[in-house]
mmCIF file of C-alpha atoms in Angstrom:
data_model
loop_
_atom_site.group_PDB
_atom_site.id
_atom_site.type_symbol
_atom_site.label_atom_id
_atom_site.label_comp_id
_atom_site.label_asym_id
_atom_site.label_seq_id
_atom_site.Cartn_x
_atom_site.Cartn_y
_atom_site.Cartn_z
ATOM 1 C CA MET B 259 0.082 -0.137 0.167
ATOM 2 C CA THR B 260 0.709 3.155 -0.732
ATOM 3 C CA GLN B 261 2.070 5.454 2.017
ATOM 4 C CA GLU B 262 1.439 9.451 2.165
ATOM 5 C CA VAL B 263 3.760 11.762 3.338
ATOM 6 C CA ARG B 264 2.213 14.370 5.622
ATOM 7 C CA ALA B 265 4.061 18.070 6.650
ATOM 8 C CA ALA B 266 2.859 21.476 7.689
ATOM 9 C CA GLY B 267 4.376 24.622 7.530
ATOM 10 C CA ALA B 268 3.432 28.238 7.434
ATOM 11 C CA VAL B 269 3.629 32.020 6.052
ATOM 12 C CA LEU B 270 5.677 33.081 9.375
ATOM 13 C CA TRP B 271 4.459 36.842 9.222
ATOM 14 C CA ARG B 272 5.427 39.982 11.664
ATOM 15 C CA GLY B 273 4.294 43.623 11.605
ATOM 16 C CA ASP B 274 3.599 45.869 13.798
ATOM 17 C CA GLY B 275 0.965 48.534 12.341
ATOM 18 C CA GLY B 276 3.211 48.926 8.835
ATOM 19 C CA GLU B 277 3.652 47.047 6.636
ATOM 20 C CA THR B 278 3.697 43.107 6.606
ATOM 21 C CA GLU B 279 6.421 40.998 6.050
ATOM 22 C CA VAL B 280 6.916 37.118 5.724
ATOM 23 C CA ALA B 281 9.163 34.801 6.105
ATOM 24 C CA LEU B 282 11.308 32.951 3.377
ATOM 25 C CA VAL B 283 14.365 30.218 3.946
ATOM 26 C CA HIS B 284 16.792 28.733 2.060
ATOM 27 C CA ARG B 285 17.449 25.546 1.838
ATOM 28 C CA PRO B 286 20.898 24.351 0.521
ATOM 29 C CA ARG B 287 20.011 20.534 0.370
ATOM 30 C CA TYR B 288 18.026 21.709 -2.104
ATOM 31 C CA ASP B 289 18.996 25.229 -3.257
ATOM 32 C CA ASP B 290 15.866 26.394 -3.180
ATOM 33 C CA TRP B 291 13.911 29.232 -1.537
ATOM 34 C CA SER B 292 10.739 27.873 0.231
ATOM 35 C CA LEU B 293 7.943 28.203 3.200
ATOM 36 C CA PRO B 294 9.093 26.765 6.893
ATOM 37 C CA LYS B 295 7.598 23.090 6.820
ATOM 38 C CA GLY B 296 8.547 19.804 7.493
ATOM 39 C CA LYS B 297 7.134 16.450 8.112
ATOM 40 C CA LEU B 298 4.397 15.291 11.165
ATOM 41 C CA ASP B 299 6.423 13.325 13.391
ATOM 42 C CA ALA B 300 4.545 10.482 14.738
ATOM 43 C CA GLY B 301 1.508 11.543 17.115
ATOM 44 C CA GLU B 302 1.591 14.881 15.845
ATOM 45 C CA THR B 303 -1.079 17.265 14.276
ATOM 46 C CA SER B 304 -0.998 19.000 11.770
ATOM 47 C CA ALA B 305 -0.625 22.504 13.619
ATOM 48 C CA GLU B 306 1.432 21.499 16.344
ATOM 49 C CA ALA B 307 3.659 19.772 12.762
ATOM 50 C CA ALA B 308 3.918 23.361 11.528
ATOM 51 C CA VAL B 309 4.496 25.368 14.917
ATOM 52 C CA ARG B 310 7.835 23.143 15.770
ATOM 53 C CA GLU B 311 9.163 23.063 11.723
ATOM 54 C CA VAL B 312 8.330 26.853 12.037
ATOM 55 C CA ARG B 313 10.813 26.840 15.221
ATOM 56 C CA GLU B 314 13.279 24.436 14.033
ATOM 57 C CA GLU B 315 13.824 25.982 10.751
ATOM 58 C CA THR B 316 13.778 29.223 11.665
ATOM 59 C CA GLY B 317 14.408 30.326 15.218
ATOM 60 C CA PHE B 318 11.124 31.834 15.818
ATOM 61 C CA ASP B 319 8.107 30.883 18.323
ATOM 62 C CA ALA B 320 4.475 31.332 16.572
ATOM 63 C CA VAL B 321 1.550 31.843 17.493
ATOM 64 C CA LEU B 322 -0.750 29.803 14.294
ATOM 65 C CA GLY B 323 -4.090 31.893 12.573
ATOM 66 C CA ARG B 324 -6.038 30.808 9.918
ATOM 67 C CA TYR B 325 -5.819 27.461 7.591
ATOM 68 C CA LEU B 326 -4.656 28.871 4.588
ATOM 69 C CA ALA B 327 -3.842 25.564 1.493
ATOM 70 C CA ARG B 328 -3.148 22.311 1.149
ATOM 71 C CA THR B 329 -0.343 21.507 -1.069
ATOM 72 C CA ALA B 330 -0.036 17.976 -3.022
ATOM 73 C CA TYR B 331 2.765 16.313 -4.907
ATOM 74 C CA PRO B 332 5.026 13.244 -5.512
ATOM 75 C CA VAL B 333 7.892 12.486 -3.920
ATOM 76 C CA GLN B 334 10.742 9.935 -3.774
ATOM 77 C CA ALA B 335 10.093 6.626 -2.335
ATOM 78 C CA ARG B 336 12.341 5.831 1.195
ATOM 79 C CA ASN B 337 13.190 2.212 -0.993
ATOM 80 C CA GLY B 338 13.812 3.858 -4.249
ATOM 81 C CA SER B 339 11.227 2.753 -6.635
ATOM 82 C CA GLY B 340 9.237 4.881 -7.103
ATOM 83 C CA THR B 341 7.261 8.195 -6.064
ATOM 84 C CA VAL B 342 4.874 8.679 -2.951
ATOM 85 C CA PRO B 343 2.407 11.313 -2.589
ATOM 86 C CA LYS B 344 2.994 14.315 0.034
ATOM 87 C CA THR B 345 0.694 16.553 1.314
ATOM 88 C CA VAL B 346 1.902 19.788 3.133
ATOM 89 C CA ASP B 347 -1.035 21.646 5.300
ATOM 90 C CA TYR B 348 -0.470 25.548 5.488
ATOM 91 C CA PHE B 349 -1.390 27.885 8.095
ATOM 92 C CA SER B 350 -0.924 31.668 9.010
ATOM 93 C CA ALA B 351 1.843 32.021 11.770
ATOM 94 C CA GLU B 352 2.814 35.308 13.615
ATOM 95 C CA ALA B 353 6.261 35.829 14.964
ATOM 96 C CA VAL B 354 6.278 36.454 18.540
ATOM 97 C CA SER B 355 9.456 35.784 19.700
ATOM 98 C CA GLY B 356 12.740 33.989 18.458
ATOM 99 C CA GLU B 357 15.929 35.144 16.491
ATOM 100 C CA PHE B 358 16.778 32.985 13.236
ATOM 101 C CA ALA B 359 20.459 30.922 13.198
ATOM 102 C CA ALA B 360 21.678 29.368 10.374
ATOM 103 C CA ASN B 361 21.065 24.716 11.305
ATOM 104 C CA ASP B 362 21.512 21.975 9.616
ATOM 105 C CA GLU B 363 18.614 22.681 7.067
ATOM 106 C CA VAL B 364 18.438 26.102 6.910
ATOM 107 C CA ASP B 365 21.622 28.656 5.662
ATOM 108 C CA GLU B 366 19.230 31.778 5.450
ATOM 109 C CA LEU B 367 16.288 33.587 6.425
ATOM 110 C CA ARG B 368 14.725 36.539 4.447
ATOM 111 C CA TRP B 369 11.802 39.171 5.723
ATOM 112 C CA LEU B 370 10.722 40.234 2.822
ATOM 113 C CA PRO B 371 6.959 42.145 1.642
ATOM 114 C CA PRO B 372 4.472 39.800 -0.053
ATOM 115 C CA THR B 373 5.337 41.049 -3.379
ATOM 116 C CA ALA B 374 9.115 40.476 -3.282
ATOM 117 C CA ALA B 375 8.895 37.064 -1.371
ATOM 118 C CA GLU B 376 6.595 35.876 -4.292
ATOM 119 C CA LYS B 377 9.002 36.886 -6.979
ATOM 120 C CA LEU B 378 11.932 34.927 -4.589
ATOM 121 C CA LEU B 379 9.919 31.574 -4.016
ATOM 122 C CA THR B 380 11.060 29.038 -6.225
ATOM 123 C CA ARG B 381 8.102 26.034 -6.510
ATOM 124 C CA PRO B 382 4.488 27.552 -7.797
ATOM 125 C CA GLU B 383 3.042 25.360 -5.030
ATOM 126 C CA ASP B 384 4.635 28.147 -1.914
ATOM 127 C CA VAL B 385 3.250 31.095 -4.467
ATOM 128 C CA ARG B 386 0.014 29.884 -4.109
ATOM 129 C CA VAL B 387 0.165 29.799 -0.641
ATOM 130 C CA LEU B 388 1.197 32.744 0.197
ATOM 131 C CA ARG B 389 -1.331 34.555 -2.481
ATOM 132 C CA ALA B 390 -4.041 33.147 0.032
ATOM 133 C CA PHE B 391 -2.255 34.117 2.826
ATOM 134 C CA CYS B 392 -2.843 37.617 0.593
ATOM 135 C CA GLU B 393 -6.422 37.324 0.664
ATOM 136 C CA LEU B 394 -7.086 38.575 4.038
ATOM 137 C CA PRO B 395 -5.487 40.875 6.562
ATOM 138 C CA PRO B 396 -2.933 38.925 8.677
ATOM 139 C CA SER B 397 -4.066 40.211 12.279
ATOM 140 C CA VAL B 398 -7.779 39.196 12.834
ATOM 141 C CA THR B 399 -9.367 38.818 16.022
ATOM 142 C CA THR B 400 -9.404 34.563 15.988
ATOM 143 C CA VAL B 401 -12.335 32.964 18.571
ATOM 144 C CA LEU B 402 -12.056 29.514 18.815
ATOM 145 C CA LEU B 403 -15.414 27.333 18.904
ATOM 146 C CA VAL B 404 -15.251 24.082 20.849
ATOM 147 C CA ARG B 405 -17.714 21.447 20.802
ATOM 148 C CA HIS B 406 -17.736 19.853 24.128
ATOM 149 C CA ALA B 407 -15.714 16.836 23.845
ATOM 150 C CA LYS B 408 -17.477 12.769 24.622
ATOM 151 C CA ALA B 409 -19.199 12.714 27.562
ATOM 152 C CA GLY B 410 -20.909 9.553 27.080
ATOM 153 C CA LYS B 411 -25.272 8.690 25.964
ATOM 154 C CA ARG B 412 -27.705 11.095 27.541
ATOM 155 C CA ASP B 413 -30.038 7.748 28.110
ATOM 156 C CA ASP B 414 -26.970 6.180 30.373
ATOM 157 C CA TRP B 415 -26.467 9.191 32.595
ATOM 158 C CA ASN B 416 -29.548 9.212 35.711
ATOM 159 C CA GLY B 417 -28.102 12.636 36.875
ATOM 160 C CA ASP B 418 -29.419 15.902 35.906
ATOM 161 C CA ASP B 419 -28.214 16.158 32.626
ATOM 162 C CA ASP B 420 -26.406 19.760 33.096
ATOM 163 C CA LEU B 421 -24.059 17.784 35.282
ATOM 164 C CA ARG B 422 -23.143 14.753 32.974
ATOM 165 C CA PRO B 423 -19.973 14.732 32.797
ATOM 166 C CA LEU B 424 -16.515 13.639 30.655
ATOM 167 C CA SER B 425 -16.537 10.243 29.901
ATOM 168 C CA GLU B 426 -12.638 8.613 29.611
ATOM 169 C CA ALA B 427 -13.028 9.344 25.596
ATOM 170 C CA GLY B 428 -13.637 13.152 26.560
ATOM 171 C CA GLN B 429 -11.274 13.332 28.889
ATOM 172 C CA ARG B 430 -8.668 12.426 26.355
ATOM 173 C CA GLN B 431 -9.920 14.560 23.774
ATOM 174 C CA ALA B 432 -9.984 17.842 26.453
ATOM 175 C CA SER B 433 -6.442 17.258 26.874
ATOM 176 C CA ALA B 434 -5.951 17.025 23.109
ATOM 177 C CA LEU B 435 -7.885 20.349 22.678
ATOM 178 C CA ARG B 436 -5.707 21.724 25.569
ATOM 179 C CA ARG B 437 -2.385 20.984 23.810
ATOM 180 C CA VAL B 438 -3.548 22.242 20.956
ATOM 181 C CA LEU B 439 -5.513 25.377 21.238
ATOM 182 C CA ALA B 440 -2.678 26.801 23.292
ATOM 183 C CA LEU B 441 -0.843 26.850 19.324
ATOM 184 C CA PHE B 442 -3.147 29.822 18.098
ATOM 185 C CA GLY B 443 -2.504 31.955 21.713
ATOM 186 C CA PRO B 444 -5.483 32.165 23.576
ATOM 187 C CA ASP B 445 -6.116 34.653 26.053
ATOM 188 C CA ARG B 446 -9.375 33.979 27.563
ATOM 189 C CA VAL B 447 -11.727 31.001 28.142
ATOM 190 C CA LEU B 448 -15.608 30.681 27.844
ATOM 191 C CA SER B 449 -18.725 28.305 27.995
ATOM 192 C CA ALA B 450 -21.856 26.860 28.503
ATOM 193 C CA PRO B 451 -22.488 26.414 31.694
ATOM 194 C CA ARG B 452 -22.745 22.635 31.321
ATOM 195 C CA LEU B 453 -19.832 20.844 33.136
ATOM 196 C CA ARG B 454 -19.392 18.320 29.738
ATOM 197 C CA CYS B 455 -18.403 21.991 28.109
ATOM 198 C CA VAL B 456 -16.419 23.461 31.133
ATOM 199 C CA GLN B 457 -14.860 20.483 31.352
ATOM 200 C CA THR B 458 -13.640 20.763 28.197
ATOM 201 C CA VAL B 459 -12.161 23.987 28.184
ATOM 202 C CA HIS B 460 -11.105 23.691 32.143
ATOM 203 C CA GLY B 461 -7.332 22.310 31.154
ATOM 204 C CA ILE B 462 -6.939 25.646 28.734
ATOM 205 C CA ALA B 463 -8.235 27.754 31.638
ATOM 206 C CA GLU B 464 -5.835 26.418 34.229
ATOM 207 C CA ASP B 465 -2.857 26.817 32.220
ATOM 208 C CA LEU B 466 -3.833 30.987 31.504
ATOM 209 C CA GLY B 467 -4.080 31.073 35.306
ATOM 210 C CA THR B 468 -7.967 32.192 35.064
ATOM 211 C CA GLU B 469 -11.090 31.122 35.336
ATOM 212 C CA VAL B 470 -14.320 29.380 32.754
ATOM 213 C CA ARG B 471 -16.595 31.917 32.393
ATOM 214 C CA HIS B 472 -20.259 31.055 31.459
ATOM 215 C CA GLU B 473 -22.121 31.994 28.887
ATOM 216 C CA PRO B 474 -25.696 30.925 29.132
ATOM 217 C CA LEU B 475 -27.002 32.626 26.104
ATOM 218 C CA LEU B 476 -24.962 30.174 24.190
ATOM 219 C CA SER B 477 -26.133 26.724 25.906
ATOM 220 C CA GLU B 478 -28.728 25.120 23.917
ATOM 221 C CA GLU B 479 -31.638 25.901 26.553
ATOM 222 C CA GLY B 480 -29.816 29.800 26.636
ATOM 223 C CA TYR B 481 -29.575 29.780 22.243
ATOM 224 C CA TRP B 482 -32.788 28.452 20.779
ATOM 225 C CA PRO B 483 -35.536 31.269 22.261
ATOM 226 C CA ASP B 484 -33.166 33.784 20.445
ATOM 227 C CA PRO B 485 -31.006 32.982 18.291
ATOM 228 C CA VAL B 486 -30.152 36.422 17.346
ATOM 229 C CA LEU B 487 -29.128 37.297 20.630
ATOM 230 C CA GLY B 488 -26.733 34.629 20.831
ATOM 231 C CA VAL B 489 -25.132 35.214 17.556
ATOM 232 C CA ALA B 490 -24.801 39.435 19.458
ATOM 233 C CA ARG B 491 -23.275 37.235 22.219
ATOM 234 C CA LEU B 492 -20.702 35.643 20.116
ATOM 235 C CA LEU B 493 -20.350 38.642 17.914
ATOM 236 C CA ALA B 494 -19.130 41.365 21.488
ATOM 237 C CA ILE B 495 -16.705 38.341 22.211
ATOM 238 C CA ALA B 496 -15.442 39.058 19.232
ATOM 239 C CA SER B 497 -15.679 42.658 19.294
ATOM 240 C CA ASP B 498 -13.069 42.393 22.688
ATOM 241 C CA GLY B 499 -10.139 41.416 21.010
ATOM 242 C CA GLY B 500 -7.524 38.620 21.840
ATOM 243 C CA THR B 501 -8.379 35.433 20.618
ATOM 244 C CA PRO B 502 -10.747 33.452 23.114
ATOM 245 C CA VAL B 503 -12.017 30.303 23.565
ATOM 246 C CA VAL B 504 -15.393 29.189 23.698
ATOM 247 C CA CYS B 505 -17.077 26.125 24.713
ATOM 248 C CA SER B 506 -20.903 24.996 23.436
ATOM 249 C CA GLN B 507 -22.857 22.154 22.400
ATOM 250 C CA GLY B 508 -23.542 20.498 19.163
ATOM 251 C CA GLY B 509 -27.024 22.115 19.391
ATOM 252 C CA VAL B 510 -25.962 25.515 18.591
ATOM 253 C CA ILE B 511 -22.701 25.410 17.013
ATOM 254 C CA PRO B 512 -23.946 24.391 13.346
ATOM 255 C CA ASP B 513 -26.740 27.204 13.506
ATOM 256 C CA LEU B 514 -23.991 29.833 14.961
ATOM 257 C CA VAL B 515 -21.365 28.996 12.586
ATOM 258 C CA SER B 516 -24.291 29.731 9.975
ATOM 259 C CA ALA B 517 -25.737 32.334 10.185
ATOM 260 C CA LEU B 518 -22.453 34.436 10.852
ATOM 261 C CA ALA B 519 -21.378 33.073 7.091
ATOM 262 C CA ASP B 520 -24.195 33.810 6.512
ATOM 263 C CA ARG B 521 -24.188 37.267 7.642
ATOM 264 C CA ASP B 522 -20.896 38.348 6.423
ATOM 265 C CA GLY B 523 -20.891 36.720 3.243
ATOM 266 C CA VAL B 524 -18.122 33.689 3.984
ATOM 267 C CA GLU B 525 -18.821 30.623 1.864
ATOM 268 C CA LEU B 526 -18.834 26.881 4.253
ATOM 269 C CA PRO B 527 -17.735 24.241 1.669
ATOM 270 C CA SER B 528 -17.612 22.274 4.451
ATOM 271 C CA ALA B 529 -21.430 21.821 5.347
ATOM 272 C CA ARG B 530 -22.274 18.758 3.477
ATOM 273 C CA GLY B 531 -25.717 18.167 2.996
ATOM 274 C CA GLY B 532 -26.526 21.776 4.139
ATOM 275 C CA VAL B 533 -25.374 20.385 7.540
ATOM 276 C CA VAL B 534 -22.498 22.896 9.504
ATOM 277 C CA PRO B 535 -20.232 19.513 10.802
ATOM 278 C CA SER B 536 -19.583 20.133 14.579
ATOM 279 C CA LYS B 537 -17.949 16.918 16.146
ATOM 280 C CA LYS B 538 -17.696 16.395 19.569
ATOM 281 C CA GLY B 539 -14.089 17.380 20.118
ATOM 282 C CA SER B 540 -13.998 19.536 17.386
ATOM 283 C CA PHE B 541 -13.481 23.281 16.749
ATOM 284 C CA TRP B 542 -14.192 26.217 14.388
ATOM 285 C CA VAL B 543 -11.452 28.440 14.350
ATOM 286 C CA LEU B 544 -13.275 32.147 13.009
ATOM 287 C CA SER B 545 -11.253 34.882 12.054
ATOM 288 C CA PHE B 546 -12.852 38.387 12.421
ATOM 289 C CA ARG B 547 -11.481 41.971 10.849
ATOM 290 C CA ALA B 548 -11.387 44.282 13.925
ATOM 291 C CA PRO B 549 -14.307 46.423 14.870
ATOM 292 C CA THR B 550 -13.791 50.162 14.259
ATOM 293 C CA PRO B 551 -16.377 52.923 16.279
ATOM 294 C CA GLU B 552 -18.536 52.994 12.816
ATOM 295 C CA ALA B 553 -18.459 48.810 12.207
ATOM 296 C CA GLY B 554 -18.501 45.592 15.004
ATOM 297 C CA PRO B 555 -16.709 42.781 13.836
ATOM 298 C CA VAL B 556 -16.575 40.630 10.241
ATOM 299 C CA LEU B 557 -16.160 37.194 10.113
ATOM 300 C CA LEU B 558 -13.436 36.331 7.405
ATOM 301 C CA ALA B 559 -12.436 33.204 7.439
ATOM 302 C CA ALA B 560 -13.993 29.717 9.299
ATOM 303 C CA ASP B 561 -12.144 26.832 9.347
ATOM 304 C CA TYR B 562 -13.038 23.547 10.908
ATOM 305 C CA HIS B 563 -11.024 21.130 12.382
ATOM 306 C CA ALA B 564 -12.736 17.778 13.349
ATOM 307 C CA SER B 565 -10.320 16.940 16.199
ATOM 308 C CA ALA B 566 -7.164 17.795 17.665
ATOM 309 C CA LEU B 567 -6.224 14.799 17.862
ATOM 310 C CA PRO B 568 -3.698 13.182 15.087
ATOM 311 C CA THR B 569 -6.410 13.479 12.165
ATOM 312 C CA PRO B 570 -6.537 14.643 8.823
ATOM 313 C CA SER B 571 -5.995 18.110 7.859
ATOM 314 C CA PRO B 572 -9.126 20.990 8.830
ATOM 315 C CA SER B 573 -11.994 21.806 6.146
ATOM 316 C CA ARG B 574 -11.032 24.855 4.446
ATOM 317 C CA SER B 575 -13.706 27.581 3.878
#
């Protein structure tokens, strides 16, 4: 059986209100200029690999943003007989600290405006990824909208459903979310007031040294009497800026994401058969244009990650 080679990388960028610059690396082994990328380690997600490879190749720690694109091309098989498919998943990633030093893989790094970077890139696939990055402003407000992890079957729980806890599988999902969502730089944690929702994101709040704030309008019981209020509440959270984690339920998230996408003209191709996906333990990365005194936040992109456990790449909107 042909084994696919999976890799991940990023458009690493910087810019403090001025001109945005992106990082290109020169790899002496191939004598090419490329975006930082590399193969996934065993048990690693694409998001984790992207951050690790950026650090290893460029020396910079990065905070992930939206998913950009997947490239695919054949590479030589290890046994030398023919080729195997290789896929690379790319994210937008803001450089937050670090300094480049030449290493075994990369001997030079250049920070360039995107137009100059496009001319220097060796491979057309990287140009396509860079153009996807340039389609939207690099600096956005990111809302990490999480569906609670597995909590067993409702029919098997005899107590108050609000107090139904995570199952063992759900605890594993919550641990994975704690690890992966940290890559996006969350700064606060909010949740529907259900034990399973709070437990799903409690570890993230613990890492931030904060509490999980309850959001009744984002529970099923609080949302459906007036969904407009629920949508307005999420937009208010986005208006506060930063990178909030918001945990909700499967009866809320599909309608909430659809309403935001319809309002702001964002296509959701992952919504097959008209149903927006929302698996337990999944999350949406919602990218909003920052609000202004004249207008509130506007949804720019919505990327669905079916799991924080090692799985196929997210669906791109």
